[in-house]
Short mmCIF file of C-alpha atoms and ligand atoms in Angstrom, two decimals:
data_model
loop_
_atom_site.label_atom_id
_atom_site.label_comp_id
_atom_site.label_asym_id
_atom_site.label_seq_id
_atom_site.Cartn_x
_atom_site.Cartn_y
_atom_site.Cartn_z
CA UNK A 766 100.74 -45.45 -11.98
CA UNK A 767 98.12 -46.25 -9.39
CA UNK A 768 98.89 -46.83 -5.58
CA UNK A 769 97.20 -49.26 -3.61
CA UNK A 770 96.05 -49.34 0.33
CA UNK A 771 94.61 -50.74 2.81
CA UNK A 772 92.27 -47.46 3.73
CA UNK A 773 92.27 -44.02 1.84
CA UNK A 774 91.68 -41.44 3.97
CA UNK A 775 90.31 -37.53 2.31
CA UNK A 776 91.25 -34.63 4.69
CA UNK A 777 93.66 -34.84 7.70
CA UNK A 778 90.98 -32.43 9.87
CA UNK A 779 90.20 -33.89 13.81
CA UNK A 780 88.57 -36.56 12.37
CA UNK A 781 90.47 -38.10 9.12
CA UNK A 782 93.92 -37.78 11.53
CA UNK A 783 91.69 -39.81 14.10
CA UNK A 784 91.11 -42.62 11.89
CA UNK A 785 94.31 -42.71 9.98
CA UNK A 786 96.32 -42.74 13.40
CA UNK A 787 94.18 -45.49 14.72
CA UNK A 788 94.64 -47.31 11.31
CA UNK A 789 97.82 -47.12 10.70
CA UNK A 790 98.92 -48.13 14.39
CA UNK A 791 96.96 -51.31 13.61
CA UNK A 792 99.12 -51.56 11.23
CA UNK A 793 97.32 -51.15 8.08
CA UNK A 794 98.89 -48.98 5.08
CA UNK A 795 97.02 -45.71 5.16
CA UNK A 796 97.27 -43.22 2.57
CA UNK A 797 95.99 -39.45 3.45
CA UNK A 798 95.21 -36.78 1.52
CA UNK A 799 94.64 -33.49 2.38
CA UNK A 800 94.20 -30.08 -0.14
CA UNK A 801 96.06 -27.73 2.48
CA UNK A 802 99.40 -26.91 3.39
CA UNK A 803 99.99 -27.64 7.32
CA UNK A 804 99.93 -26.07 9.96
CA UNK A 805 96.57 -24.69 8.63
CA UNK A 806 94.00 -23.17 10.30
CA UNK A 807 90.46 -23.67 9.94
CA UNK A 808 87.60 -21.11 11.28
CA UNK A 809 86.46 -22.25 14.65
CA UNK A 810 85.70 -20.94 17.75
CA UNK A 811 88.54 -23.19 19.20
CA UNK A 812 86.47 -24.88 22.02
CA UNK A 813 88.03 -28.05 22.99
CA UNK A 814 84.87 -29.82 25.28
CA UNK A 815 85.31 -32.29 27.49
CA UNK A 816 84.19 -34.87 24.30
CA UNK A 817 86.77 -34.03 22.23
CA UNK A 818 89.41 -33.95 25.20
CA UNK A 819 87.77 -37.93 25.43
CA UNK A 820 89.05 -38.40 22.50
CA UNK A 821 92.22 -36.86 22.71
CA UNK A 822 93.04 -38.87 26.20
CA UNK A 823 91.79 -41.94 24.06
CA UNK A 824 94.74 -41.61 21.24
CA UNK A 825 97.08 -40.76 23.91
CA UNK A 826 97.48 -37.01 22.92
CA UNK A 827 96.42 -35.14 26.45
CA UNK A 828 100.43 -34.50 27.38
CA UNK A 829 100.77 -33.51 23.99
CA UNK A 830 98.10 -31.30 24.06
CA UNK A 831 98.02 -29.81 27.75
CA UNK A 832 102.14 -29.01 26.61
CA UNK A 833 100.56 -27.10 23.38
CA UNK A 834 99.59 -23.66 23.23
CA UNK A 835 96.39 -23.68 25.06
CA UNK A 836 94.38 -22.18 27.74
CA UNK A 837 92.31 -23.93 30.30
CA UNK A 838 88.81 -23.16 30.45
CA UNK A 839 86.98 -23.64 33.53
CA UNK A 840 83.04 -22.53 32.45
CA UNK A 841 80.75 -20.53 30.31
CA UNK A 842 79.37 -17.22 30.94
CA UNK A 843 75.95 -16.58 29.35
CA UNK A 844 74.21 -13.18 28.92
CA UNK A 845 70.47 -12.84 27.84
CA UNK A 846 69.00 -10.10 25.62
CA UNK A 847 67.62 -8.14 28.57
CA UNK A 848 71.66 -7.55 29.65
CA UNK A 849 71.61 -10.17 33.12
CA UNK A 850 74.97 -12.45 32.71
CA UNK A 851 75.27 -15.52 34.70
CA UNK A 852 79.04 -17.04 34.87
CA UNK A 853 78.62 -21.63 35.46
CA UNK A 854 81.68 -23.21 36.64
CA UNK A 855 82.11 -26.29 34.32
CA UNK A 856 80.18 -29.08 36.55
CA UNK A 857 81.49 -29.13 40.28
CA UNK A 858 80.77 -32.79 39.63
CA UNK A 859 84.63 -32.52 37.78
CA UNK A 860 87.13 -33.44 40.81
CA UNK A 861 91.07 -32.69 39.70
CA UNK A 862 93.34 -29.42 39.18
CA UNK A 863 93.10 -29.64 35.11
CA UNK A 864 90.70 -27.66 33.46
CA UNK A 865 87.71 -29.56 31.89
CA UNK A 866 87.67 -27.59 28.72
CA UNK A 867 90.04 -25.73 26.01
CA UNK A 868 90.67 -22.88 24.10
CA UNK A 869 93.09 -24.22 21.57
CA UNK A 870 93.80 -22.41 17.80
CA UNK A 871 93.01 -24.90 15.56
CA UNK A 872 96.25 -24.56 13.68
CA UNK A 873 97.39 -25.62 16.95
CA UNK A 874 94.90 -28.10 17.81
CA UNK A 875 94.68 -29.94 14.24
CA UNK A 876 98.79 -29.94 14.09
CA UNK A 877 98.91 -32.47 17.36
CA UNK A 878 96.65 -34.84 15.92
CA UNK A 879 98.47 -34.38 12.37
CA UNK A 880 101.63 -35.26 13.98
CA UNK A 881 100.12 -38.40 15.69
CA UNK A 882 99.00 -39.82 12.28
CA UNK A 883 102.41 -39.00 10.86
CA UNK A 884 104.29 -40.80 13.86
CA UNK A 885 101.73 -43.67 13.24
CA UNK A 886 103.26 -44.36 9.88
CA UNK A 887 100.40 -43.11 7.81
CA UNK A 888 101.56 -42.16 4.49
CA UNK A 889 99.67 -38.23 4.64
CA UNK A 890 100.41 -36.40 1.48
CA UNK A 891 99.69 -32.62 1.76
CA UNK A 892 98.46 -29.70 -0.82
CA UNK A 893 96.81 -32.83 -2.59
CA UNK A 894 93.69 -32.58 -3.76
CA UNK A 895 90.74 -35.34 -4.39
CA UNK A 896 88.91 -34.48 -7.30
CA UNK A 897 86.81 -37.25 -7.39
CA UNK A 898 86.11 -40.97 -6.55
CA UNK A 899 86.57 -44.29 -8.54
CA UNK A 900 83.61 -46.60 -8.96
CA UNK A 901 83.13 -50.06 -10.22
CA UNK A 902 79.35 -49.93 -10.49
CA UNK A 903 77.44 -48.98 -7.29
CA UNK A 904 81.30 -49.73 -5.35
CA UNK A 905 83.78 -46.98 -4.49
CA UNK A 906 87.28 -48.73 -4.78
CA UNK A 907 89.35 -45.41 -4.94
CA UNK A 908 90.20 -41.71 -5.57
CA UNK A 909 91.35 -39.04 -8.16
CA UNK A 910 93.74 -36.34 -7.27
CA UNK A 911 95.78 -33.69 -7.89
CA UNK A 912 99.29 -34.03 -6.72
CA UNK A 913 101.01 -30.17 -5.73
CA UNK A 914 102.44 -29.98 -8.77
CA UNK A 915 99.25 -30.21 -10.33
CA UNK A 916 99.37 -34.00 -11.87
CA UNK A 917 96.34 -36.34 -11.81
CA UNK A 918 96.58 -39.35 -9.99
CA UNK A 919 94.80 -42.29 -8.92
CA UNK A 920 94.83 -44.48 -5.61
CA UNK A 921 92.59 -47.84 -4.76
CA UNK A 922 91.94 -49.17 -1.46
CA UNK A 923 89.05 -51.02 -0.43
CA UNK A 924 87.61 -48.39 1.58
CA UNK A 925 87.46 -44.64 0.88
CA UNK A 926 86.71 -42.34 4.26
CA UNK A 927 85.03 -38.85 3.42
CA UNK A 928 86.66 -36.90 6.00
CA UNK A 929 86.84 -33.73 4.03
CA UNK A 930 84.45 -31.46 6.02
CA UNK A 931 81.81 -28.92 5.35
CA UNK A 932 82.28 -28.67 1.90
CA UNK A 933 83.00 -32.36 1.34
CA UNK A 934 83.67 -33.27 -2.03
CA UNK A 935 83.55 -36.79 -0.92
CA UNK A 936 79.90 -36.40 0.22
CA UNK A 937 78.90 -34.29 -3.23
CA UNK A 938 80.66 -37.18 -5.62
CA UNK A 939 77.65 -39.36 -3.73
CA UNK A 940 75.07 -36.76 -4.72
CA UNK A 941 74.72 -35.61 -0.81
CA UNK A 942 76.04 -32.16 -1.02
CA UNK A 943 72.68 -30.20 -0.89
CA UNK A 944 72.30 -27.82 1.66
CA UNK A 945 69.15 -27.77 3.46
CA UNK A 946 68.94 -23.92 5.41
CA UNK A 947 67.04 -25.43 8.19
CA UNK A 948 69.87 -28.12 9.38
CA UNK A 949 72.93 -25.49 8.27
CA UNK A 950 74.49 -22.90 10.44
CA UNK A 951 76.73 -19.88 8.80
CA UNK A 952 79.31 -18.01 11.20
CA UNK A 953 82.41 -15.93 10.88
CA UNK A 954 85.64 -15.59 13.38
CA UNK A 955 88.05 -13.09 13.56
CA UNK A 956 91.05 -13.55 16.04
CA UNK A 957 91.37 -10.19 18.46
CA UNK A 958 94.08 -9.14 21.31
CA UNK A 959 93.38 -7.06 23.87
CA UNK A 960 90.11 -7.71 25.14
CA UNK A 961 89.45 -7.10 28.44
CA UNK A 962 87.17 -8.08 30.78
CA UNK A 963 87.42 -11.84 31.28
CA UNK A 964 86.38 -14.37 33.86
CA UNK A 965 89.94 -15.45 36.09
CA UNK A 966 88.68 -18.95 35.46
CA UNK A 967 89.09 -17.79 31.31
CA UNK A 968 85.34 -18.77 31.01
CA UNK A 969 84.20 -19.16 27.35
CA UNK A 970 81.34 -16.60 26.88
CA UNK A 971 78.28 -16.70 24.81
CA UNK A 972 76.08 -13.84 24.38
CA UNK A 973 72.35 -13.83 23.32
CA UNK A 974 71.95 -10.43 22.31
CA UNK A 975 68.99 -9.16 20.28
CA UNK A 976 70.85 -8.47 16.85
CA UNK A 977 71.84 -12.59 16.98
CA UNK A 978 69.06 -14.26 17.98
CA UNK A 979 68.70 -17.22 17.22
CA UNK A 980 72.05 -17.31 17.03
CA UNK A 981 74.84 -16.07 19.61
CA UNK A 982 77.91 -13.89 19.84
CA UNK A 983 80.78 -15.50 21.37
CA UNK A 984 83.98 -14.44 22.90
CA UNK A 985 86.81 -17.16 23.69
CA UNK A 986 89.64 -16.31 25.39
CA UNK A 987 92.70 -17.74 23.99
CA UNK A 988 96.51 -17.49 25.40
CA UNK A 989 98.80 -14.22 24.95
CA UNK A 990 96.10 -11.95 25.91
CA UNK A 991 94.01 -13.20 22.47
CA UNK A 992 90.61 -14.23 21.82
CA UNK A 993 88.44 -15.64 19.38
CA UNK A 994 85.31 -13.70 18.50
CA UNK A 995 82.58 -14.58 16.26
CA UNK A 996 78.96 -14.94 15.34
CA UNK A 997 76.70 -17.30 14.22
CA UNK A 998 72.95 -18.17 13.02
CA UNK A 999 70.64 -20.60 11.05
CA UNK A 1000 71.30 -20.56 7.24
CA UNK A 1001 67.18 -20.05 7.05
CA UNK A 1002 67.24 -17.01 9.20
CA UNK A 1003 69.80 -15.20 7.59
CA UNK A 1004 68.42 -15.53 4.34
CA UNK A 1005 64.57 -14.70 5.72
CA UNK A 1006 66.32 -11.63 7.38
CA UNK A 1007 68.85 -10.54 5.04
CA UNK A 1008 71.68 -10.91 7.27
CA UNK A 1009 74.98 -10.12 6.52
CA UNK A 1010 77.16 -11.95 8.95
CA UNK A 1011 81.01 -9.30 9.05
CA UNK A 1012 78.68 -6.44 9.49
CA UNK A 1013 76.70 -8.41 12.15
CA UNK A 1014 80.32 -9.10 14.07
CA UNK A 1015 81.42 -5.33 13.92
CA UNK A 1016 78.10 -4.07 15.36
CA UNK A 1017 78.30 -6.77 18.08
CA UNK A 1018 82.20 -5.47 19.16
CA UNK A 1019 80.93 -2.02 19.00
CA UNK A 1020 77.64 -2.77 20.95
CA UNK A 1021 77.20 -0.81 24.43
CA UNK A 1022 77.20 -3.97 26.01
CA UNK A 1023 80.84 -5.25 24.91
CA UNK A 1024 82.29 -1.57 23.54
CA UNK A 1025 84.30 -1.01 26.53
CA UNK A 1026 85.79 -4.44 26.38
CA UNK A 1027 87.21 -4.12 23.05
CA UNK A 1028 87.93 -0.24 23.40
CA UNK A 1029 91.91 -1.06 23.26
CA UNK A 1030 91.33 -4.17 21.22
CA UNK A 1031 92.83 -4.80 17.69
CA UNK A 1032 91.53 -7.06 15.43
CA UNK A 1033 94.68 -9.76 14.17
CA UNK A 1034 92.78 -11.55 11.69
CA UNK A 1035 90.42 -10.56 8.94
CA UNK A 1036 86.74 -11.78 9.83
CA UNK A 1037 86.43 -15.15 7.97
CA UNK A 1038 83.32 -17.02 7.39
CA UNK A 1039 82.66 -20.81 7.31
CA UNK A 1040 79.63 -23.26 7.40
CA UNK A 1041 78.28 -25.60 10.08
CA UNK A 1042 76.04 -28.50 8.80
CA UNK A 1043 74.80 -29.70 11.88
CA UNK A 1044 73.43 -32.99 13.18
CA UNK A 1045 69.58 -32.12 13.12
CA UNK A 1046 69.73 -33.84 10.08
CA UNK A 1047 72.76 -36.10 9.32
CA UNK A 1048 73.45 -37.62 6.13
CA UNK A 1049 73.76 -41.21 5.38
CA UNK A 1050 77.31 -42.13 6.67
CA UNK A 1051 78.07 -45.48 4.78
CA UNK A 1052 77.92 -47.24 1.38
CA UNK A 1053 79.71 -49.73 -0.71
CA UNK A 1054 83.25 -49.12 -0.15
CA UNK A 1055 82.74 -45.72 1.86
CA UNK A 1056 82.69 -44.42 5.29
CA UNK A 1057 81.82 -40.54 5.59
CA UNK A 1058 83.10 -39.28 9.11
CA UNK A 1059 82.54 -35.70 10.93
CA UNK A 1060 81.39 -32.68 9.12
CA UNK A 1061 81.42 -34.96 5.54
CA UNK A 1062 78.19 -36.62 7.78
CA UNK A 1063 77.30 -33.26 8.93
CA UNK A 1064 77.24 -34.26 12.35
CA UNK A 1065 77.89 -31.06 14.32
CA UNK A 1066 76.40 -30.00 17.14
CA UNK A 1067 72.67 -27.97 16.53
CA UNK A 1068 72.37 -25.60 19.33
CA UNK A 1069 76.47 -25.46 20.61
CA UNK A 1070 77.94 -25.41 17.26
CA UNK A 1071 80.37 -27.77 18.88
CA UNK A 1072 81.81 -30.49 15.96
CA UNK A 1073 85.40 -31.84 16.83
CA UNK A 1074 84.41 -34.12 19.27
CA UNK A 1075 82.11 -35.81 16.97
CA UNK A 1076 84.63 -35.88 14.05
CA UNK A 1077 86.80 -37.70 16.62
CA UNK A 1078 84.05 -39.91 17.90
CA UNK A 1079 82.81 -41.04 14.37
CA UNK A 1080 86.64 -41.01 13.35
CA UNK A 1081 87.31 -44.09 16.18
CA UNK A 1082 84.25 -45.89 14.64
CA UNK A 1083 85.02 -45.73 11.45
CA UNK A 1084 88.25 -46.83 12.27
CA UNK A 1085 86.60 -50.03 14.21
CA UNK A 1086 84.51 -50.42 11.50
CA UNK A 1087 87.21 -50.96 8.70
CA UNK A 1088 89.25 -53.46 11.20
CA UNK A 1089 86.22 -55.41 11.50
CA UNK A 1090 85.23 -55.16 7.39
CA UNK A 1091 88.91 -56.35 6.96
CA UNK A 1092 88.37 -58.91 9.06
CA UNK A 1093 84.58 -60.05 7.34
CA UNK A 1094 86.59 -59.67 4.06
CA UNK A 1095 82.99 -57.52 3.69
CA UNK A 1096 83.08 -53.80 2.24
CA UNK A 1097 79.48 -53.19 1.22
CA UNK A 1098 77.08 -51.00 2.47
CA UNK A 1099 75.16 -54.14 4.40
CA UNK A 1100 78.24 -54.26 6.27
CA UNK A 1101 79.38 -50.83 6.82
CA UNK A 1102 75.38 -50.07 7.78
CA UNK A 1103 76.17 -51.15 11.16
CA UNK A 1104 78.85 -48.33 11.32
CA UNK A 1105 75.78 -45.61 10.67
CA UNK A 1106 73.36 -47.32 13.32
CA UNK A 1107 76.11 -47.09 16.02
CA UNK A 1108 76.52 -43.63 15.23
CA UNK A 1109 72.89 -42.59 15.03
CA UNK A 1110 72.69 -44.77 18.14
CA UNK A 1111 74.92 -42.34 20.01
CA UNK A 1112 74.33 -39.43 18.83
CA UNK A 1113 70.59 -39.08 17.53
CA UNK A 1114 69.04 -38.97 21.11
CA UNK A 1115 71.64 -35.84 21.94
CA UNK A 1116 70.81 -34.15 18.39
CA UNK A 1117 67.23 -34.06 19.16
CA UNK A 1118 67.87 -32.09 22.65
CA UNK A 1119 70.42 -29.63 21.44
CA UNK A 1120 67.92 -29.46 17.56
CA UNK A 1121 65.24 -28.83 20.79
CA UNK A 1122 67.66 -26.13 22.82
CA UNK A 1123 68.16 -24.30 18.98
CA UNK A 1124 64.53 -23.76 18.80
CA UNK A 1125 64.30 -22.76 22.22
CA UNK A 1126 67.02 -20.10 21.89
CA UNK A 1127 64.76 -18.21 19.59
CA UNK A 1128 62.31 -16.89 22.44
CA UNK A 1129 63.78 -14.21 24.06
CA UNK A 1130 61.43 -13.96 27.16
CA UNK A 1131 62.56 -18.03 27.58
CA UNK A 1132 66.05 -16.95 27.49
CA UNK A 1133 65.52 -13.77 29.76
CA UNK A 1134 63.81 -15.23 32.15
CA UNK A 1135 66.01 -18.68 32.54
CA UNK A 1136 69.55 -16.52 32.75
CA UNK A 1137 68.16 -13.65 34.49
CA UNK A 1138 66.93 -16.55 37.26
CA UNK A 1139 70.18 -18.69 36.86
CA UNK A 1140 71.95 -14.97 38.08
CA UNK A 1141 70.42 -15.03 41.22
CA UNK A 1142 69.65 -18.96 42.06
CA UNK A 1143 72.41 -21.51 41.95
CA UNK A 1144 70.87 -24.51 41.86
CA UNK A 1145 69.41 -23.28 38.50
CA UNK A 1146 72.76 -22.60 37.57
CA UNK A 1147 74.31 -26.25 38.16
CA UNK A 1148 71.71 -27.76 36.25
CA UNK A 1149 71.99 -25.43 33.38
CA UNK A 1150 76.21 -26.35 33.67
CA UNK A 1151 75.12 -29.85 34.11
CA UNK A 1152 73.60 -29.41 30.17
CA UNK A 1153 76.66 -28.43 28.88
CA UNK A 1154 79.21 -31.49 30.45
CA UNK A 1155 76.67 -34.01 31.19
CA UNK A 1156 74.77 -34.91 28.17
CA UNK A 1157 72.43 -36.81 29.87
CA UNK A 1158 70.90 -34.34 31.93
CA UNK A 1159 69.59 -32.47 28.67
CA UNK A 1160 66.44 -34.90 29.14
CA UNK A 1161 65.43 -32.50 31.82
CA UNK A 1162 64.40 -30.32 29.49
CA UNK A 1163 61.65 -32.38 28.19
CA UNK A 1164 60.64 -32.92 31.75
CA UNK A 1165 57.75 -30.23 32.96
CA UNK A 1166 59.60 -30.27 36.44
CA UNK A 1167 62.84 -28.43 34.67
CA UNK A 1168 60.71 -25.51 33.64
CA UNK A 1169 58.80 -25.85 37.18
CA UNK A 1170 62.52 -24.86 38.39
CA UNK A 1171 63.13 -21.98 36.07
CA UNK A 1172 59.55 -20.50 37.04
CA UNK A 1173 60.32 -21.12 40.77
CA UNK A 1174 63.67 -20.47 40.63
C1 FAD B 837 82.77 -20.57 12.88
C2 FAD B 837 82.82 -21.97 13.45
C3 FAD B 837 83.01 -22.14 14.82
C4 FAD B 837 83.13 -23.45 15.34
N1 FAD B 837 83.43 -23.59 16.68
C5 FAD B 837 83.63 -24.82 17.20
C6 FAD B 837 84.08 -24.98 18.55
O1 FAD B 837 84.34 -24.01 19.27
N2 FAD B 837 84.25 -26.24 19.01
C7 FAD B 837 84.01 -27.35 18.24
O2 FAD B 837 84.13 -28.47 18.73
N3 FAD B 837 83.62 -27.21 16.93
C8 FAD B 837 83.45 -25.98 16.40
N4 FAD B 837 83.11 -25.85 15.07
C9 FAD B 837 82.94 -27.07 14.23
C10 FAD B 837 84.31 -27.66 13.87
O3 FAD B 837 85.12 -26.67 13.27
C11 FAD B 837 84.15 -28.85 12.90
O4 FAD B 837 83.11 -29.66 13.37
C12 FAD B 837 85.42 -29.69 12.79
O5 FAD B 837 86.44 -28.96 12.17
C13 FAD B 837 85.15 -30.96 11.96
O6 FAD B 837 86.32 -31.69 11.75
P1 FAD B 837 86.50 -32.57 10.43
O7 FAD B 837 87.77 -33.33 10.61
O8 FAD B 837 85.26 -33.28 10.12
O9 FAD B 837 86.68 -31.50 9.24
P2 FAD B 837 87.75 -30.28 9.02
O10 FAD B 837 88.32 -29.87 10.33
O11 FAD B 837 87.01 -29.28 8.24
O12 FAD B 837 88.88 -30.95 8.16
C14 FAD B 837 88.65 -31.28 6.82
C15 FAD B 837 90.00 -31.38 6.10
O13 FAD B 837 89.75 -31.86 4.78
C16 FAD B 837 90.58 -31.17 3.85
N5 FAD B 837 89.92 -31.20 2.54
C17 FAD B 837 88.76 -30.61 2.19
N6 FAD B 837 88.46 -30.89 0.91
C18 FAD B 837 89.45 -31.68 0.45
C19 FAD B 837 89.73 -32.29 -0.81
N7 FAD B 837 88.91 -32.15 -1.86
N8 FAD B 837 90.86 -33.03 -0.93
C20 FAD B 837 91.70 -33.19 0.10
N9 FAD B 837 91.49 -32.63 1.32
C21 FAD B 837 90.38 -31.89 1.49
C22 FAD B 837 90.72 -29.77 4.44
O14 FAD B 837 91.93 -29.16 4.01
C23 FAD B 837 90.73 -30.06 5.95
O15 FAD B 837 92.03 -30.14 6.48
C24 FAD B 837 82.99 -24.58 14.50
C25 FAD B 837 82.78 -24.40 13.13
C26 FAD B 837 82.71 -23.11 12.60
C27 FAD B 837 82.52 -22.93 11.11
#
């Protein structure tokens, strides 16, 4: 037997739930599928920015989500190599008494938005599988899968969305699956409780110590007293150095700098790794019949590591996209092209500064000498927490007069 829909939807992560919920409240028969069993967690450091909570207020989630188990964040601490620390209060520029950012468990997180293409009336079918995709010539028109009890299926629709994430299957049935070590980050998480030493405004911390570089050590704090701790580093550098990523994470939580921190700490979790194919180098996001959205596009983040708000943001557009192909009565890749050049249009300009702020994070002096100086000057400091919340003000840092201020500072 062989179902039939309006949209077909692989993987019910930030970003397939996105576009299934705005689908199927258009009213369109959805069908998702997604190879887990929910809740499910996926390894993250848990930061919620202020895009993603866009996105979230957008669907008409923020109750929903401010009620979940979560924990207002209201900045970032940094620490350099040298040992100087410099805590930025999320842009003063923020008026209101709810926290810009979160620190939400993604089994948490990933449940609301599951929920909200459930209530939508999307038909989302879990511990199911897609093995593979239909084609009538160059055209996608559908997907194989295995059902839980391990019977193969098939489902048509004239569009197919590759939602599926790092390790998209979607993406590799289009022969786009190969991993290029300069535009792919590796990192591992482990969840903790007990770690001391936090911020009162539960800031999210990143550390640039020497071991990580270019890469960073974060610690997240997370409600009940947990946190979420992890590292993370270019593909290329780990291979040109050898590194071996769960090591790397117990030397950081037993480095002099954090030791004391974790002394009465216990580790909840086992340390779990996971890849990041970020947005220095996207892949292309549209054919005949197919949409990809989110990690599937590899669209994450290159110097933050930061990806659900952009499996959100490409999840709305892809939802747009497929009203408006409906519409047409147009599925090809001519049509759906104009999906990819909105999303290169917003987010190309904002890869190139954070691909920029990577490369920059690899010269320790540089990032010495800017948080040693953001420490002790403040006006250094806003514009460095203007980077983080106001995209636009990245630009300074192709502007001589930003590293004027860091020398002067
Ligand atoms: C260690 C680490 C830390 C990170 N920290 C942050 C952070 O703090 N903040 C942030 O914004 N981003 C962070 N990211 C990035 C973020 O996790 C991703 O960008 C985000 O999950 C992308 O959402 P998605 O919907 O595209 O994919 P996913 O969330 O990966 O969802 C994909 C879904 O597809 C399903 N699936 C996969 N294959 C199949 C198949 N064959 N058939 C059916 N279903 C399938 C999976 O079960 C899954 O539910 C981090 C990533 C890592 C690895």
């Amino acid at each position: 037997m062989v179902e039939s829909f309006d949209a077909i939807v692989v993987g019910a992560g930030p970003g397939g739930a996105t576009t299934s919920t705005l689908l199927a409240r258009a009213g369109k028969k959805v069908l998702v599928l997604d190879k887990s069993d929910w809740p499910r967690d996926k390894i993250c450091g848990d930061g919620i920015s202020g895009k993603s909570m866009d996105a979230i207020k957008a669907l008409g989630l923020e109750d929903k989500l401010r009620t979940a188990e979560s924990l207002g964040s209201w900045g970032v601490t940094f620490s350099g190599p040298q040992g100087d620390q410099v805590s930025i209060p999320f842009g003063k520029h923020i008026a209101g008494k709810l926290a810009p950012g979160f620190v939400c468990a993604r089994e948490v997180f990933d449940q609301v938005l599951f929920d909200a293409s459930v209530e939508s009336g999307a038909d989302v079918r879990i511990k199911t599988t897609v093995t593979g995709l239909i084609r009538e010539g160059e055209k996608v028109v559908g997907v194989r899968y295995k059902t839980p009890e391990k019977e193969l299926r098939e489902a048509r629709a004239p569009v197919v969305i590759g939602a599926d994430g790092a390790y998209s299957v979607v993406a590799r049935e289009l022969g786009m699956d190969q991993l290029d070590e300069k535009h792919y980050v590796a990192a591992v998480r482990a969840y903790f409780e007990g770690v001391t030493g936090f911020n009162e405004g539960q800031f999210i911390e990143l550390h640039f110590v020497d071991e990580v570089i270019p890469g960073y050590f974060w610690i997240f704090p997370l409600p009940d007293g947990k946190a979420n701790v992890g590292v993370g580093m270019l593909s290329s550098e780990i291979k040109k150095r050898d590194i071996k990523l769960k090591p790397l994470l117990d030397k950081m939580v037993a480095h002099p700098k954090f030791a004391e921190r974790f002394r009465d700490a216990k580790q909840l979790t086992p340390t779990k790794g996971w890849g990041l194919p970020v947005g220095s180098k996207p892949r292309t996001m549209a054919g005949d019949g197919w949409i990809l959205i989110g990690d599937a596009a590899s669209l994450i983040d290159p110097f933050t590591g930061e990806g659900i708000g952009n499996a959100m943001v490409t999840g709305m557009k892809a939802a747009d996209w497929i009203g408006r192909a409906e519409e047409a009565g147009d599925f090809s890749a001519a049509f759906f092209s104009g999906y990819e050049k909105e999303v290169l249009d917003l987010l190309t300009h904002e890869f190139r500064l954070s691909h920029m702020m990577q490369k920059l994070g690899r010269w320790k002096w540089l990032l010495n000498t800017v948080i040693a100086k953001a420490s002790r000057s403040t006006e250094l400091a806003d514009a460095i927490s203007c980077m983080f919340d106001d995209l636009s003000e990245r630009k300074k840092l192709l502007t001589p007069g930003f590293y004027w201020r860091v020398l002067t500072a």
